[in-house]
mmCIF file of C-alpha atoms and ligand atoms in Angstrom:
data_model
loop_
_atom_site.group_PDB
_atom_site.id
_atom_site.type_symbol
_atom_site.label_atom_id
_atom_site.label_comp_id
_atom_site.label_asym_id
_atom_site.label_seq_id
_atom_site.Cartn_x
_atom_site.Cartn_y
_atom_site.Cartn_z
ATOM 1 C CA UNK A 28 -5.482 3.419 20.387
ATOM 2 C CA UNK A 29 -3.961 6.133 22.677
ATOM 3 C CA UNK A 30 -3.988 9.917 21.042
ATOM 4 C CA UNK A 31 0.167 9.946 21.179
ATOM 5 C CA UNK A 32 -0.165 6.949 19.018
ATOM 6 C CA UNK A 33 -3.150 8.381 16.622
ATOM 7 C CA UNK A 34 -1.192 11.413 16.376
ATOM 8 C CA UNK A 35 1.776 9.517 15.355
ATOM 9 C CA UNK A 36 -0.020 7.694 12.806
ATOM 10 C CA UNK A 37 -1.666 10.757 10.897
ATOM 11 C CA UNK A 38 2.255 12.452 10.740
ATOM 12 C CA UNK A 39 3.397 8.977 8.646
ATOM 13 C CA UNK A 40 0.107 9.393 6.433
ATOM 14 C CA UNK A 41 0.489 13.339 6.254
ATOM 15 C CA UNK A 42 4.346 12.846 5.836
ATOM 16 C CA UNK A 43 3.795 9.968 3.027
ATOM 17 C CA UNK A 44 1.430 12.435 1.147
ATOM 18 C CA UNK A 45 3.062 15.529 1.239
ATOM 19 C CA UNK A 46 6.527 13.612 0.240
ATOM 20 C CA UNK A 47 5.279 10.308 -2.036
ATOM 21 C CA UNK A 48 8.307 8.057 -2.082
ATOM 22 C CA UNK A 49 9.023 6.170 -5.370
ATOM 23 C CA UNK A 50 6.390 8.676 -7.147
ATOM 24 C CA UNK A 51 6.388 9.696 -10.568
ATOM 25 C CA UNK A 52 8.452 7.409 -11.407
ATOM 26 C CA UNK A 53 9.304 3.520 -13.324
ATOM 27 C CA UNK A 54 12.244 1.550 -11.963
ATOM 28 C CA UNK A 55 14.560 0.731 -14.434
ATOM 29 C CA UNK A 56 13.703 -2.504 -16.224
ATOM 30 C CA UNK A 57 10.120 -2.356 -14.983
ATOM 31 C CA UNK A 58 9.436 -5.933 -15.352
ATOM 32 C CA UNK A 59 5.786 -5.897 -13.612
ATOM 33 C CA UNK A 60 3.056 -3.096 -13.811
ATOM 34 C CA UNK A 61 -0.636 -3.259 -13.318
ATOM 35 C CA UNK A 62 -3.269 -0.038 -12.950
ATOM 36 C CA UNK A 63 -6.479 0.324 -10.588
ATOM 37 C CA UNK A 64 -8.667 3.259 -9.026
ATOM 38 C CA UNK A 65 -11.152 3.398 -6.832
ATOM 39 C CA UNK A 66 -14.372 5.054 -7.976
ATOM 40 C CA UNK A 67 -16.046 5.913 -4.890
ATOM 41 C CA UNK A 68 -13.074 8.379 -4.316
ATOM 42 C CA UNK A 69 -11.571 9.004 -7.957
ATOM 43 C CA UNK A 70 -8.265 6.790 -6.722
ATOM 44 C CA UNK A 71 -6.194 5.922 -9.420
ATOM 45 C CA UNK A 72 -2.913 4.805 -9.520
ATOM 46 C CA UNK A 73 -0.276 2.447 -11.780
ATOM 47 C CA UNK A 74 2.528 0.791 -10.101
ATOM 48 C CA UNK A 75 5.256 -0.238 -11.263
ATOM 49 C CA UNK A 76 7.998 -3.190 -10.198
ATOM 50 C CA UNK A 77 11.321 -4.551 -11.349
ATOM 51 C CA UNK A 78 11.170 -8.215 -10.181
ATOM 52 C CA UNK A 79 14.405 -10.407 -10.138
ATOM 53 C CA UNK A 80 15.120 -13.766 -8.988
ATOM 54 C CA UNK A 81 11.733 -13.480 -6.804
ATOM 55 C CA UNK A 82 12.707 -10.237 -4.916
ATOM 56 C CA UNK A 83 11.464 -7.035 -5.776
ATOM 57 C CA UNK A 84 14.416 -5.157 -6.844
ATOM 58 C CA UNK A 85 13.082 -1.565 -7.196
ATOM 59 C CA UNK A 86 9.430 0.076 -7.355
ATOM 60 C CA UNK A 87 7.533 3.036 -8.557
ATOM 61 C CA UNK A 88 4.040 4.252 -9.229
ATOM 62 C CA UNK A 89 2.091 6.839 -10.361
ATOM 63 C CA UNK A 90 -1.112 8.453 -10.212
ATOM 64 C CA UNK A 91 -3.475 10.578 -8.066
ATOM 65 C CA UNK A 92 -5.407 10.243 -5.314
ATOM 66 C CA UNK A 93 -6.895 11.196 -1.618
ATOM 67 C CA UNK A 94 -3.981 11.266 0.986
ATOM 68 C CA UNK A 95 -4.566 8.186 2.478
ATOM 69 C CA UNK A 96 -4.206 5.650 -1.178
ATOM 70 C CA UNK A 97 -1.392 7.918 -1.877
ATOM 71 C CA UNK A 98 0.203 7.475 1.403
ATOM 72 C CA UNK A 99 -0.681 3.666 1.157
ATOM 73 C CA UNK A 100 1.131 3.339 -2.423
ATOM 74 C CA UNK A 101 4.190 5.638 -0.951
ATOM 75 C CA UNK A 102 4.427 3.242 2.938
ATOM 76 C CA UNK A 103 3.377 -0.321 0.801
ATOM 77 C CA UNK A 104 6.672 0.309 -1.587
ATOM 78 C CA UNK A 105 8.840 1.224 0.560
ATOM 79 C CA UNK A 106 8.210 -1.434 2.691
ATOM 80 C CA UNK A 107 8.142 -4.278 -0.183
ATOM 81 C CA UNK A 108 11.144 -3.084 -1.734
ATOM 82 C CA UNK A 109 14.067 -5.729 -1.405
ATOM 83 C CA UNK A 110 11.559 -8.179 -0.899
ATOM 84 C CA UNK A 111 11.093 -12.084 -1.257
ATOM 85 C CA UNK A 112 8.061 -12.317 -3.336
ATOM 86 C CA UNK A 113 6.797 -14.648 -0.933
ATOM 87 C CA UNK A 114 7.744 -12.153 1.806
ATOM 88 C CA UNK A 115 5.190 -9.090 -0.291
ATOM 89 C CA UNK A 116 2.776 -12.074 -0.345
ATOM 90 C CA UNK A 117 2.928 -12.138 3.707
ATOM 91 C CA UNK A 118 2.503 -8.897 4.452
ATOM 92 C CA UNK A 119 -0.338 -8.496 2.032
ATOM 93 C CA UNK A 120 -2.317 -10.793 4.335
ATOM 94 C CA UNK A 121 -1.075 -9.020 7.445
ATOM 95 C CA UNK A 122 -1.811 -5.515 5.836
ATOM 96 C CA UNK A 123 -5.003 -6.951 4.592
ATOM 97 C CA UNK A 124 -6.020 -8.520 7.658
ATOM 98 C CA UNK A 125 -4.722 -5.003 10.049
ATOM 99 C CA UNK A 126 -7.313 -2.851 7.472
ATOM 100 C CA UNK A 127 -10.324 -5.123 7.602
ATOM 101 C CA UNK A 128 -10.670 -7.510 10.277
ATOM 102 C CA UNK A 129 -12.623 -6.596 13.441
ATOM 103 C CA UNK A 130 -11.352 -8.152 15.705
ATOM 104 C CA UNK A 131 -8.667 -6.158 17.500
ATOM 105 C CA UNK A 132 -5.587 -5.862 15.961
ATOM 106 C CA UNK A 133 -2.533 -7.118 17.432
ATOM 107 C CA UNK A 134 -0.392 -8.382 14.661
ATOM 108 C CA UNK A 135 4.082 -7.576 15.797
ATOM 109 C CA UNK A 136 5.886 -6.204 13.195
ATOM 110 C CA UNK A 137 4.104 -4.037 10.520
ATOM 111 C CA UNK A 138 6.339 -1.293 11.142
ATOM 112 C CA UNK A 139 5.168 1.707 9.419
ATOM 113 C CA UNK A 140 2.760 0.273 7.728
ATOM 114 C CA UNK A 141 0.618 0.365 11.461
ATOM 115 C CA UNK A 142 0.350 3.535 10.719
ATOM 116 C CA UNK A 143 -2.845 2.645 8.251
ATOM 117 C CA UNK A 144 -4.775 0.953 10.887
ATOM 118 C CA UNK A 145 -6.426 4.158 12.133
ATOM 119 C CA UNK A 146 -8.514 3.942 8.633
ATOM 120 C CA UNK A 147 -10.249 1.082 10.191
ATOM 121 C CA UNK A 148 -12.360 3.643 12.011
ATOM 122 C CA UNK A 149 -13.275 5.118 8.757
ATOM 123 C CA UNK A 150 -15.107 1.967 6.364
ATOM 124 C CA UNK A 151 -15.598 4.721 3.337
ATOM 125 C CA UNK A 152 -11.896 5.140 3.668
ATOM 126 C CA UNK A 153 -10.485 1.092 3.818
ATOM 127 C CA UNK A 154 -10.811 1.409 0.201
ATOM 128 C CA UNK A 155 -8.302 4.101 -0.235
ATOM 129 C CA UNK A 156 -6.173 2.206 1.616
ATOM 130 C CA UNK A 157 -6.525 -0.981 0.432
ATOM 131 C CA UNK A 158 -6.360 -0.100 -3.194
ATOM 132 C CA UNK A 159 -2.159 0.221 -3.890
ATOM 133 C CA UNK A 160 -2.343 -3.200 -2.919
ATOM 134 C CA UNK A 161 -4.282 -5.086 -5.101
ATOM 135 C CA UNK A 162 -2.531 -3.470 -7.678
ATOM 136 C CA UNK A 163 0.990 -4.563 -6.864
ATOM 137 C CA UNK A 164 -0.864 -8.061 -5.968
ATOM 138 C CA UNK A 165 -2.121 -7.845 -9.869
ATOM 139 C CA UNK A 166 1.037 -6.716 -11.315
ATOM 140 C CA UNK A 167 2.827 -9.729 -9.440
ATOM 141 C CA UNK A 168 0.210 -11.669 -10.686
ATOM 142 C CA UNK A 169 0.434 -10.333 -13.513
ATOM 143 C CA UNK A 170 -2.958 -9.749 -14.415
ATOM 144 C CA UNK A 171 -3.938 -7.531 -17.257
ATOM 145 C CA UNK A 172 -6.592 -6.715 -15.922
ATOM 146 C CA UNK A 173 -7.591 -3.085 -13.987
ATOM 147 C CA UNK A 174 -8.122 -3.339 -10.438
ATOM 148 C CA UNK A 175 -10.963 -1.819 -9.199
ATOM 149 C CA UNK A 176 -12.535 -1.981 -5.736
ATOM 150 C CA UNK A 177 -16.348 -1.966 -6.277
HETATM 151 ZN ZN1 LIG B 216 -9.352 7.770 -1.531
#
């Protein structure tokens, strides 16, 4: 990764913090919600979908956390929003696969989202990152269960 690039990703994570978007808040006709944290941090979070016809209509979540699971929630729902279920299922596995594979990452079209692939560097900190997502993968699931990542 090239320092132009590394400094561009920390502004999307710093940016995503500072300025959540979709926090604090449920969509209108919430139809899908599940809750998770991460105990080696204190993550915790609840998000928060409106599901119709298999698209994800509109999104929310809530909770608190270190920058990078908040900046995760804030990037993942902006970039699922408006989409095919099966589309959220995709880039789960591409997000999933950019955070924790080893082998070099190379993957075309994550957008933003690339901008959590610097956390790779950091193992303590995959969880953070990872965390948003099994929750919206529960709530889609809709598992009443709480996600947790030990
Ligand atoms: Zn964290």
């Amino acid at each position: 990764m090239t320092d132009d690039l590394r400094s561009l990703y920390e502004e999307v994570i710093l940016d995503h913090n500072r300025n959540p978007r979709n926090f604090d808040k449920i969509p209108r006709a919430c139809s899908h919600s599940a809750e998770g944290n991460n105990p080696l941090c204190g993550d915790q979070f609840s998000v928060y979908l409106t599901v119709k016809d298999g698209r994800v209509e509109d999104v929310g979540f809530k909770g608190r956390g270190c920058a990078i699971s908040k900046a995760s929630a804030s990037l993942m729902l902006e970039a699922i929003k408006g989409k095919s279920l099966e589309e959220v299922k995709e880039l789960f596995d591409k997000t999933h696969r950019m955070l924790t594979d080893d082998s070099e990452f190379d993957d075309e079209d994550l957008g933003k989202l690339e901008a959590l692939s610097g956390v790779k560097e950091f193992p303590m900190r995959v969880k953070c990152a990872t965390l948003s997502w099994h929750i919206m993968n529960a709530a889609i699931q809709e598992s009443e269960q709480v996600v947790t990542t030990e």
